[in-house]
Short mmCIF file of N, CA and C in Angstrom, two decimals:
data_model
loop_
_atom_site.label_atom_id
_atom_site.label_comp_id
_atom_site.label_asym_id
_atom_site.label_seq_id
_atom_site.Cartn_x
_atom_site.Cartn_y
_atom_site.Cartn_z
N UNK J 1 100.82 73.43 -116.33
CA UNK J 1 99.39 73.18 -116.35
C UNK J 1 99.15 71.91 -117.17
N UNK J 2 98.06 70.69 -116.70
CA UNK J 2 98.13 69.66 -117.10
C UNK J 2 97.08 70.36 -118.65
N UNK J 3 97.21 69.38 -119.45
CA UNK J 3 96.45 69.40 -120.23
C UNK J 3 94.70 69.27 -120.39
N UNK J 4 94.36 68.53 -119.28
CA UNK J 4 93.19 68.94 -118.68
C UNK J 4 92.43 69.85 -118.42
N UNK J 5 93.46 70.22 -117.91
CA UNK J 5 93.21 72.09 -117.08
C UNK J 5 93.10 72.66 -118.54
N UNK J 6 93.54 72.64 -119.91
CA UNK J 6 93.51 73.06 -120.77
C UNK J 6 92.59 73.45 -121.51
N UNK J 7 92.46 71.87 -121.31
CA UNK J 7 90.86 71.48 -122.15
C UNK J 7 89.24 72.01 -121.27
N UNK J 8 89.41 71.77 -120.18
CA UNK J 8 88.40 72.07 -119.67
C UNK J 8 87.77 73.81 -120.03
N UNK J 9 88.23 74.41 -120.24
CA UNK J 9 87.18 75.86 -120.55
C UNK J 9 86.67 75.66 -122.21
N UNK J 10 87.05 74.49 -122.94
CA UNK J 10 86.75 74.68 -124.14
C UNK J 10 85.80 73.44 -124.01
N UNK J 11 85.91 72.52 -123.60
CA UNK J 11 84.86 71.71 -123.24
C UNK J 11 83.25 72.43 -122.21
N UNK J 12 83.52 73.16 -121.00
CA UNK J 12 82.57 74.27 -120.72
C UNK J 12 82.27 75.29 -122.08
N UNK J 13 82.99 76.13 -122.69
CA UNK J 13 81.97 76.21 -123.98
C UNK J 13 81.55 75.62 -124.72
N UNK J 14 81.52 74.30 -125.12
CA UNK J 14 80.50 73.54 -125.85
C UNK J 14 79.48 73.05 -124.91
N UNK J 15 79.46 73.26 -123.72
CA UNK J 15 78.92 72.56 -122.52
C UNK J 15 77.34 73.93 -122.69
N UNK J 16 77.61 75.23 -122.73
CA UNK J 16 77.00 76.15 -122.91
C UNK J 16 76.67 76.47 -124.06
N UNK J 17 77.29 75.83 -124.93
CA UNK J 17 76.09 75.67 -126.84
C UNK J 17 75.37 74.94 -126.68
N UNK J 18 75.34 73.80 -126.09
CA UNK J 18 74.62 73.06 -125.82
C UNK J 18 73.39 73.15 -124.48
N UNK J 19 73.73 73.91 -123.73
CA UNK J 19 72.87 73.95 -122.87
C UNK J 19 71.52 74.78 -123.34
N UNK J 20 70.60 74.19 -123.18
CA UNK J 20 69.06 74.90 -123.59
C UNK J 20 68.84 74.44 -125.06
N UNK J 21 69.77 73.76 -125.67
CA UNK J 21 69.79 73.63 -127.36
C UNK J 21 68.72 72.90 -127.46
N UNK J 22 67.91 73.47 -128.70
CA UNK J 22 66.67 72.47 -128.90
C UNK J 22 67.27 71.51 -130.64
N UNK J 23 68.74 71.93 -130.59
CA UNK J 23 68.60 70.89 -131.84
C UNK J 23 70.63 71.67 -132.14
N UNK J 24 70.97 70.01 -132.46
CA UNK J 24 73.01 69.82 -132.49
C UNK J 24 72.91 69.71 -133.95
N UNK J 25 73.58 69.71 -134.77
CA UNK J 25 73.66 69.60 -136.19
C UNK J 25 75.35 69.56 -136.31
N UNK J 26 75.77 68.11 -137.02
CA UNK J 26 77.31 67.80 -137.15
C UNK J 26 77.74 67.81 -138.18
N UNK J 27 78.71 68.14 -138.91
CA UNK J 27 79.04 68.19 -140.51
C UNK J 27 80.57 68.22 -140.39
N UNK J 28 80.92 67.40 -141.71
CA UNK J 28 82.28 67.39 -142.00
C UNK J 28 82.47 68.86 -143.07
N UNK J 29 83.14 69.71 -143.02
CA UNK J 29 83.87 71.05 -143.44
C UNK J 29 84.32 70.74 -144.02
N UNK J 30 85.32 69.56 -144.48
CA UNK J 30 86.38 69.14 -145.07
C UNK J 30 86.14 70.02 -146.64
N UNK J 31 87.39 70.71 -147.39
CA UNK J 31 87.10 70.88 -148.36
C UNK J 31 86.52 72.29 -148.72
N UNK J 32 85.69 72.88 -147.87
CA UNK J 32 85.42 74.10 -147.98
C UNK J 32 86.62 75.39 -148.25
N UNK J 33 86.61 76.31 -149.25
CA UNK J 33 87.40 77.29 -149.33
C UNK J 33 87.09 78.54 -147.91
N UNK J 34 87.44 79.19 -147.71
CA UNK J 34 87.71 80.43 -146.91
C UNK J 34 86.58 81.25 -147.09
N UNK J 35 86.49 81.52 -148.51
CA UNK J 35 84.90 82.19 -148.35
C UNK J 35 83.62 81.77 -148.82
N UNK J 36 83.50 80.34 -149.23
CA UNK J 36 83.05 79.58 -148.70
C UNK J 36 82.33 79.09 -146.94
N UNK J 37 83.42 79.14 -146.29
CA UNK J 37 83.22 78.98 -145.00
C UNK J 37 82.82 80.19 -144.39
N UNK J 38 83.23 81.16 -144.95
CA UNK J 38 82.69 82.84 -144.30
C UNK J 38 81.17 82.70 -144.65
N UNK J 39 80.66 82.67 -145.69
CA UNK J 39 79.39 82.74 -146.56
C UNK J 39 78.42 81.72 -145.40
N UNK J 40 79.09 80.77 -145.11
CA UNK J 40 78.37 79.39 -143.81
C UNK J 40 78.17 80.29 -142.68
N UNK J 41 79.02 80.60 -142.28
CA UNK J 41 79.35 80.94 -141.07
C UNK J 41 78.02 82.23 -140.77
N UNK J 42 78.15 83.45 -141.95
CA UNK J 42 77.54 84.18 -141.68
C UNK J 42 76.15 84.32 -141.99
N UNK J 43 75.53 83.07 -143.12
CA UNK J 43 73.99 82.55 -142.98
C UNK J 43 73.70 82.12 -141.41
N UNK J 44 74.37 81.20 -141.03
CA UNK J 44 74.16 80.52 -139.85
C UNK J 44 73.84 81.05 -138.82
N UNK J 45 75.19 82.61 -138.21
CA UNK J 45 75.25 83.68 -137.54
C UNK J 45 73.49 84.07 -137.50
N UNK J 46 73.17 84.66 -138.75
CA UNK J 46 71.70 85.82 -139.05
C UNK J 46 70.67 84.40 -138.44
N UNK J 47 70.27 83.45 -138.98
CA UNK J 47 69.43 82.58 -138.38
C UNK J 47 69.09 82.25 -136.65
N UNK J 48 70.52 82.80 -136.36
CA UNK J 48 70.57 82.93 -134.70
C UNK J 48 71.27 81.30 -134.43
N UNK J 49 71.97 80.88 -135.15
CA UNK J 49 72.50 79.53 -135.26
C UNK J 49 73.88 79.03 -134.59
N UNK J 50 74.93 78.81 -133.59
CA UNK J 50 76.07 79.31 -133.36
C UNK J 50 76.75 77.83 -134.14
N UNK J 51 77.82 77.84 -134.42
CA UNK J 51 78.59 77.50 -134.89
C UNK J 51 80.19 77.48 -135.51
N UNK J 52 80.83 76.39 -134.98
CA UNK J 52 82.09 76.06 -134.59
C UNK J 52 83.02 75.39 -134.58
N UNK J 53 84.20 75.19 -134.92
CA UNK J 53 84.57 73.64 -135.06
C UNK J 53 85.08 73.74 -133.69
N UNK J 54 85.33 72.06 -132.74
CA UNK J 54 86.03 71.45 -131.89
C UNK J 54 86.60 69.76 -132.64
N UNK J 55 86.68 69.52 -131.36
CA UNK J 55 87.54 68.35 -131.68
C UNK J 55 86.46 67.49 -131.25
N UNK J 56 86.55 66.60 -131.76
CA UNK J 56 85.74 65.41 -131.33
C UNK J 56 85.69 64.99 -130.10
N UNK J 57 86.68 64.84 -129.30
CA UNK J 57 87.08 63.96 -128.18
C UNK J 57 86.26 65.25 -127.06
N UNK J 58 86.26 66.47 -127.69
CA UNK J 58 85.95 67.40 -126.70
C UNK J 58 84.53 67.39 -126.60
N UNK J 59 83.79 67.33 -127.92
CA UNK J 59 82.26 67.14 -127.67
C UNK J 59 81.56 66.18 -127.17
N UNK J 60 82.56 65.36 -127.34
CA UNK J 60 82.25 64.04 -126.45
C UNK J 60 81.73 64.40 -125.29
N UNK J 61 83.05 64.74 -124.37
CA UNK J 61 82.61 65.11 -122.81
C UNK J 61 82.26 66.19 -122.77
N UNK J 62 81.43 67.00 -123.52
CA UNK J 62 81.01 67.94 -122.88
C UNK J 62 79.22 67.32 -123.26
N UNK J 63 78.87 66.71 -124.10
CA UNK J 63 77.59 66.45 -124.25
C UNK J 63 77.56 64.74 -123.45
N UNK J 64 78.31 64.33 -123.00
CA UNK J 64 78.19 63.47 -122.05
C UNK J 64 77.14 63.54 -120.95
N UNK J 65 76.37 62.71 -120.93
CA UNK J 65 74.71 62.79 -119.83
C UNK J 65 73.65 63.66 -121.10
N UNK J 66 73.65 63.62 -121.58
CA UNK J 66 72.64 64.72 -121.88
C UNK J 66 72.19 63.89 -123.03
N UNK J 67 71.11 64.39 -124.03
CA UNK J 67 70.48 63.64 -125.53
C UNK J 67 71.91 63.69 -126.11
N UNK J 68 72.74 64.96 -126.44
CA UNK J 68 73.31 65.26 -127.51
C UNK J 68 75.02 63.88 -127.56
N UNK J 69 74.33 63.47 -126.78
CA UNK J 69 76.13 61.88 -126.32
C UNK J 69 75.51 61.14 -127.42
N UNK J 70 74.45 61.11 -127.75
CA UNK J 70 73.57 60.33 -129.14
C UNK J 70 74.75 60.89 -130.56
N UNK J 71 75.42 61.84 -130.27
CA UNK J 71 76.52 62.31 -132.34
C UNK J 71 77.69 61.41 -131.79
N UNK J 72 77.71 60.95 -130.28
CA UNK J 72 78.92 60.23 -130.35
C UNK J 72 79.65 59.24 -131.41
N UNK J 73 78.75 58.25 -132.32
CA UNK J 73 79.27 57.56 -133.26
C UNK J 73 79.10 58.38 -134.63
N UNK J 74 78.76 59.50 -134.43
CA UNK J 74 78.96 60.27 -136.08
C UNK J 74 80.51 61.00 -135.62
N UNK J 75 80.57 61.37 -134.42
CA UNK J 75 82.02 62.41 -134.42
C UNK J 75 83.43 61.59 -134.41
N UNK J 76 83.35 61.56 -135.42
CA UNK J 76 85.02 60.98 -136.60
C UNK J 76 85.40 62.12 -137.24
N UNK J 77 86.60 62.09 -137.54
CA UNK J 77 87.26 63.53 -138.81
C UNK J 77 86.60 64.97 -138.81
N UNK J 78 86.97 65.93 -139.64
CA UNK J 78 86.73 67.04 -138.96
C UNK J 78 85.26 67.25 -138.72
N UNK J 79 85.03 68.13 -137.79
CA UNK J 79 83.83 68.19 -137.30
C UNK J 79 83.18 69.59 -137.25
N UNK J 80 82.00 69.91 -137.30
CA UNK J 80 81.70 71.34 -136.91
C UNK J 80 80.64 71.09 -136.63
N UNK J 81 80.26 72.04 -135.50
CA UNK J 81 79.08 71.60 -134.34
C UNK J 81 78.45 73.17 -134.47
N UNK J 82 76.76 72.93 -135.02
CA UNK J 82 75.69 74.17 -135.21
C UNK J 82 74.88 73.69 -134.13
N UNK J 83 74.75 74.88 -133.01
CA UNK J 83 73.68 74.68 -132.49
C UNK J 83 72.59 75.46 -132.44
N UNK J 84 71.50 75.30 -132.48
CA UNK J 84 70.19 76.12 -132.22
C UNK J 84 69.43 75.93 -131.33
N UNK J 85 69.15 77.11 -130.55
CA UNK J 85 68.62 77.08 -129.13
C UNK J 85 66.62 77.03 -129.44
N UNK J 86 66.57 77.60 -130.56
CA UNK J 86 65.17 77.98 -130.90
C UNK J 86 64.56 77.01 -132.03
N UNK J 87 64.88 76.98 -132.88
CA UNK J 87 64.75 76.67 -134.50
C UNK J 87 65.12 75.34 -134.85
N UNK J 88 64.72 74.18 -134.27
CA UNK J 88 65.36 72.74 -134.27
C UNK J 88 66.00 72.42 -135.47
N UNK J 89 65.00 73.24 -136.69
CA UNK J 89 65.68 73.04 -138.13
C UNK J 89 66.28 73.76 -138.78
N UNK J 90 67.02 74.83 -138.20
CA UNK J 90 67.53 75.90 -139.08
C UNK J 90 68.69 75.80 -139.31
N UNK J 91 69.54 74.65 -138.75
CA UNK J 91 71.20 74.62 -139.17
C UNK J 91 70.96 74.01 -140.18
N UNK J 92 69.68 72.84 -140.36
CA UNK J 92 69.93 71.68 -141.32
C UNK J 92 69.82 72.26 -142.53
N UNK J 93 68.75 73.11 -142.77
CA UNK J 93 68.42 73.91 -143.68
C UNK J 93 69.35 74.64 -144.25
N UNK J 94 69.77 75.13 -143.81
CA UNK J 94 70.95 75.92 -143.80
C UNK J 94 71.86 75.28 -144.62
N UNK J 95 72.34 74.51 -143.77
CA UNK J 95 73.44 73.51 -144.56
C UNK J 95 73.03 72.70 -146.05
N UNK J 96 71.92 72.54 -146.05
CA UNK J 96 71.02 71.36 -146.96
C UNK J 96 71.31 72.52 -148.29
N UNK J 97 70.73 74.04 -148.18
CA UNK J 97 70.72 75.21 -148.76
C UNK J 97 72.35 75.34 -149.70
N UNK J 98 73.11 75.49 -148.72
CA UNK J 98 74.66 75.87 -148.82
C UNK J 98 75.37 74.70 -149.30
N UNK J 99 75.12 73.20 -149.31
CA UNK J 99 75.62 72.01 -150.13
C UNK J 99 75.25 72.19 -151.39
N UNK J 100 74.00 72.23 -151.71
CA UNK J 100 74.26 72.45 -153.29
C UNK J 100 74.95 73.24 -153.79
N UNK J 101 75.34 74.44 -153.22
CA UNK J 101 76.87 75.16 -153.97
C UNK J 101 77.98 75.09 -153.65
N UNK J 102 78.10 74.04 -152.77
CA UNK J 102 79.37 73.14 -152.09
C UNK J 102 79.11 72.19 -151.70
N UNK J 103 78.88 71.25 -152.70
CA UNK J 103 78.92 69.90 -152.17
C UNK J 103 79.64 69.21 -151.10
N UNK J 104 81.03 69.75 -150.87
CA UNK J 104 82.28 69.27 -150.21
C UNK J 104 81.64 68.97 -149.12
N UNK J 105 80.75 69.66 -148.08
CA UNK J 105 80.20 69.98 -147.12
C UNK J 105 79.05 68.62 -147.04
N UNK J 106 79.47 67.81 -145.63
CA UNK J 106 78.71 66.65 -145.74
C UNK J 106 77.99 66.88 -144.50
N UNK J 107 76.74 66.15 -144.09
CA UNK J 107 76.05 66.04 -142.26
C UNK J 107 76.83 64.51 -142.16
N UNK J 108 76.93 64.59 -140.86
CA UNK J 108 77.04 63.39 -139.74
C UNK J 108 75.63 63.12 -139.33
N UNK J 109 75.38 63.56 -139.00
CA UNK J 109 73.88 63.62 -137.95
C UNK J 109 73.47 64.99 -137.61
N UNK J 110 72.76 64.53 -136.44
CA UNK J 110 72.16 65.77 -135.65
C UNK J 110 70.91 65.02 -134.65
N UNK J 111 71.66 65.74 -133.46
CA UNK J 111 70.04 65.35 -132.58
C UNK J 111 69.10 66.58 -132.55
N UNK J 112 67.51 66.61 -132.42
CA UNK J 112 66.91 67.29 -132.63
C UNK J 112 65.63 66.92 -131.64
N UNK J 113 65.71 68.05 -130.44
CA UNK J 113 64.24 67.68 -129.76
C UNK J 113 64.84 66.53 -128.41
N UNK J 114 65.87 66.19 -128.77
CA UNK J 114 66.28 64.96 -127.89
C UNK J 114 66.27 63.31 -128.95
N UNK J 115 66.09 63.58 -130.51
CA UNK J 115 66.32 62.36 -131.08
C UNK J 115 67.54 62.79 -131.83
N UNK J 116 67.82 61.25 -132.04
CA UNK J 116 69.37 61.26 -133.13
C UNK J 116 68.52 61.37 -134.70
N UNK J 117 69.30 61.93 -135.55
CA UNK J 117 69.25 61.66 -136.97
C UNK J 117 70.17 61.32 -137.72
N UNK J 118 70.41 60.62 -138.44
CA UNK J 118 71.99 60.12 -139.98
C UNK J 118 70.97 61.39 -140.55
N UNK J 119 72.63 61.16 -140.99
CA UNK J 119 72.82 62.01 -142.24
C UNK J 119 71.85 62.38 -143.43
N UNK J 120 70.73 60.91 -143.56
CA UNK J 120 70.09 61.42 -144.65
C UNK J 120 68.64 61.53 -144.09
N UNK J 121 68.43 61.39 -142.59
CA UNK J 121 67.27 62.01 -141.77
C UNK J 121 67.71 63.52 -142.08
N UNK J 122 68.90 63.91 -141.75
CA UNK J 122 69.26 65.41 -141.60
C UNK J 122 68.25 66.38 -142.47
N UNK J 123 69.16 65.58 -144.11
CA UNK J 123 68.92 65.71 -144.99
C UNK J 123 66.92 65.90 -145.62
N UNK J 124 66.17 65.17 -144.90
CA UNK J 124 64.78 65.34 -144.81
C UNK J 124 64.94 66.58 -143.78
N UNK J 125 64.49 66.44 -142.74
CA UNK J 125 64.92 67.48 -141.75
C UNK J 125 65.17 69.11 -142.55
N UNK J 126 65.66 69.06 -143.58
CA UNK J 126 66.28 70.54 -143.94
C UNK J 126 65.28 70.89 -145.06
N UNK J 127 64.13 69.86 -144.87
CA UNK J 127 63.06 70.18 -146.24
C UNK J 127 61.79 70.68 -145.66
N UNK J 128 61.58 70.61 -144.18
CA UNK J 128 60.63 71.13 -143.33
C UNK J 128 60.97 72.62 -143.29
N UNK J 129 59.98 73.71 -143.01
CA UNK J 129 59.97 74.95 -143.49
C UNK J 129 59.72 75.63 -141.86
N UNK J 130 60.53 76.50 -141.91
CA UNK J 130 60.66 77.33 -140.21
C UNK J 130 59.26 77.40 -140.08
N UNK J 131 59.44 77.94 -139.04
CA UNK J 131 57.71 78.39 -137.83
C UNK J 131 57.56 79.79 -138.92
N UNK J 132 57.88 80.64 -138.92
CA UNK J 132 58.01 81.58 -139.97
C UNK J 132 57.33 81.56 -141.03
N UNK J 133 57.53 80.80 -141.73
CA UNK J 133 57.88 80.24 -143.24
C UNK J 133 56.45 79.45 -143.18
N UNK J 134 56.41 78.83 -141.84
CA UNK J 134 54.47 78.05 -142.34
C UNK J 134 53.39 78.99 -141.71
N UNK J 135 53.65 79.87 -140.61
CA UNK J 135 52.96 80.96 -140.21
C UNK J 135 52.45 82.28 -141.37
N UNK J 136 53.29 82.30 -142.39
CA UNK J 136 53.04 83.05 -143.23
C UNK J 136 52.44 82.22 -144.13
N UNK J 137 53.00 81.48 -144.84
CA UNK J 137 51.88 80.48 -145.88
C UNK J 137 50.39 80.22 -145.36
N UNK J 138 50.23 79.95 -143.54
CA UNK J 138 48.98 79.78 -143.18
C UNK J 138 48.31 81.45 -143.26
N UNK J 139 48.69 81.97 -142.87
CA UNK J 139 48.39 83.85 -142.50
C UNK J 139 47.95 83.69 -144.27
N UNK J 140 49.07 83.70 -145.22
CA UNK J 140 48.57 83.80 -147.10
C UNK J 140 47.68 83.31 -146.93
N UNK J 141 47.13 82.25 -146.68
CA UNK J 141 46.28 81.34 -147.74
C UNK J 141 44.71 81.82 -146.85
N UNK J 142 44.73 82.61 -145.77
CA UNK J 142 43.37 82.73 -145.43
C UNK J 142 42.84 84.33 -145.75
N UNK J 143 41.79 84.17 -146.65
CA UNK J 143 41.25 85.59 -146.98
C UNK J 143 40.81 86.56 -145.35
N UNK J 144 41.15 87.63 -146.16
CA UNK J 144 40.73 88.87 -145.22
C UNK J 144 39.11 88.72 -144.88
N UNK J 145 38.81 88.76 -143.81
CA UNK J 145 37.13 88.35 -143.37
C UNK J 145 36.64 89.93 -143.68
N UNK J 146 37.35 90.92 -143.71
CA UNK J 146 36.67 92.30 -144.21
C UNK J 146 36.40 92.26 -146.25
N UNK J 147 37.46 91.65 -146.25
CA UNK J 147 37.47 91.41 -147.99
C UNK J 147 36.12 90.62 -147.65
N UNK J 148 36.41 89.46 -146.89
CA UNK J 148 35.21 88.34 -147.88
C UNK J 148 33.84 89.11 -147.17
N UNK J 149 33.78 89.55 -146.42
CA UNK J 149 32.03 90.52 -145.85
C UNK J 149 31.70 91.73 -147.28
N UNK J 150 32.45 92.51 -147.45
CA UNK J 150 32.52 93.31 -148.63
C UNK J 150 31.77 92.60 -149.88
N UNK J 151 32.47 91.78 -150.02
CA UNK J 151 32.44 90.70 -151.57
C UNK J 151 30.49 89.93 -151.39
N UNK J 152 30.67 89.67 -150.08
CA UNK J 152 29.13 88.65 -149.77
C UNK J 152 28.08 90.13 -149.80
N UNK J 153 28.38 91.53 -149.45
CA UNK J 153 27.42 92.33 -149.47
C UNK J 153 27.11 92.82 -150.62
N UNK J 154 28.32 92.64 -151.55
CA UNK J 154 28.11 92.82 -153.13
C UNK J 154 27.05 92.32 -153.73
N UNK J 155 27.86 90.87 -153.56
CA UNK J 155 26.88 89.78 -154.08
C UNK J 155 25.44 90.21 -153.44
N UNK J 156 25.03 90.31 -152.63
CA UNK J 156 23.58 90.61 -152.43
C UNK J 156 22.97 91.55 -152.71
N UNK J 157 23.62 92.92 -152.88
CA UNK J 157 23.31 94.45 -153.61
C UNK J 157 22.97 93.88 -155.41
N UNK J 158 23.96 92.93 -155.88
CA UNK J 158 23.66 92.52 -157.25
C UNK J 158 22.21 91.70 -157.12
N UNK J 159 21.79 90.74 -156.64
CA UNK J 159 20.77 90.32 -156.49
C UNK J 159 20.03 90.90 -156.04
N UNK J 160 19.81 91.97 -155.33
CA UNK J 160 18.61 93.09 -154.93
C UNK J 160 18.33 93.66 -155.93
N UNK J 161 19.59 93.82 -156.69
CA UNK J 161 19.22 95.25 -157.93
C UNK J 161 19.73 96.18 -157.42
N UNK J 162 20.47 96.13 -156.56
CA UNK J 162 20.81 97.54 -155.81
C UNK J 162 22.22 97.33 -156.26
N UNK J 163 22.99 98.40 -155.73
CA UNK J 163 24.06 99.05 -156.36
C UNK J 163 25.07 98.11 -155.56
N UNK J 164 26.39 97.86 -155.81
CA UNK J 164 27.68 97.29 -155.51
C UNK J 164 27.77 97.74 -154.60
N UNK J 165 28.37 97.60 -153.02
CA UNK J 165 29.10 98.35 -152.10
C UNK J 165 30.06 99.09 -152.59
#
């Protein structure tokens, strides 16, 4: 069997991380301990994030035609490829999160949406807060309209002279 024939089902699975991906995220591993890399692996996993190492030459042709041929000049030395089908920012985060207690752990890039980012776009990128994360801060920050009707009928029972609700 040529070596082709080899490569090709591992090039079709990156072909299918990539397919539907709304956002590639590239990082050098280099340096990471074992559980270290477990601890990555299994934040990444829960976020719904997949992630993997290949070879360079393989992500090449498998993101060939598509936005994601844009990491072609970041994929040098080892590589590990996060993709997210949903969450454009949740590998970066992720990673941005997990570098400060392992620095070793560097970005290449990442395309996102269909744009490229360096490394220190990434790096912004991982400071934006999930759909989640601003859906709830917006949901916090607006009072209950039964609280604030309660509170306005107060206030007017006090100015009547009449009693508190």
């Amino acid at each position: 069997m040529a070596k082709v024939e080899l490569k090709q089902p591992i090039i079709d699975e990156i072909k299918g991380f990539l397919d539907g991906a709304v956002a590639a995220t590239v990082v050098d591993y280099r340096g990471l301990t074992v559980a270290e890399d477990t601890a990555l692996r299994k934040a990444l996993r829960e976020a719904g994030v997949q992630y993997k190492v290949f070879k360079n030459t393989l992500i090449k042709r498998a993101a060939e035609g598509t936005d994601f041929a844009q990491l072609d000049p970041v994929l040098d030395g080892p590589t590990a490829l996060a993709v997210s089908k949903d969450d454009a920012t949740a590998a970066a985060r992720i990673f941005a999160k997990f570098a400060k207690t392992s620095p070793k752990l560097e970005f290449k890039g990442a395309v996102v949406e269909g744009k490229f980012y360096d490394a220190k776009a990434v790096q912004a990128l991982a400071e934006i807060p999930s759909r989640e994360e601003l859906l709830g801060r917006l949901l916090g920050s607006i009072k209950s309209p039964v609280t604030n009707f309660a509170r306005v009928l107060n206030q007017i029972a006090q100015k009547d002279g009449g009693e508190a609700a």
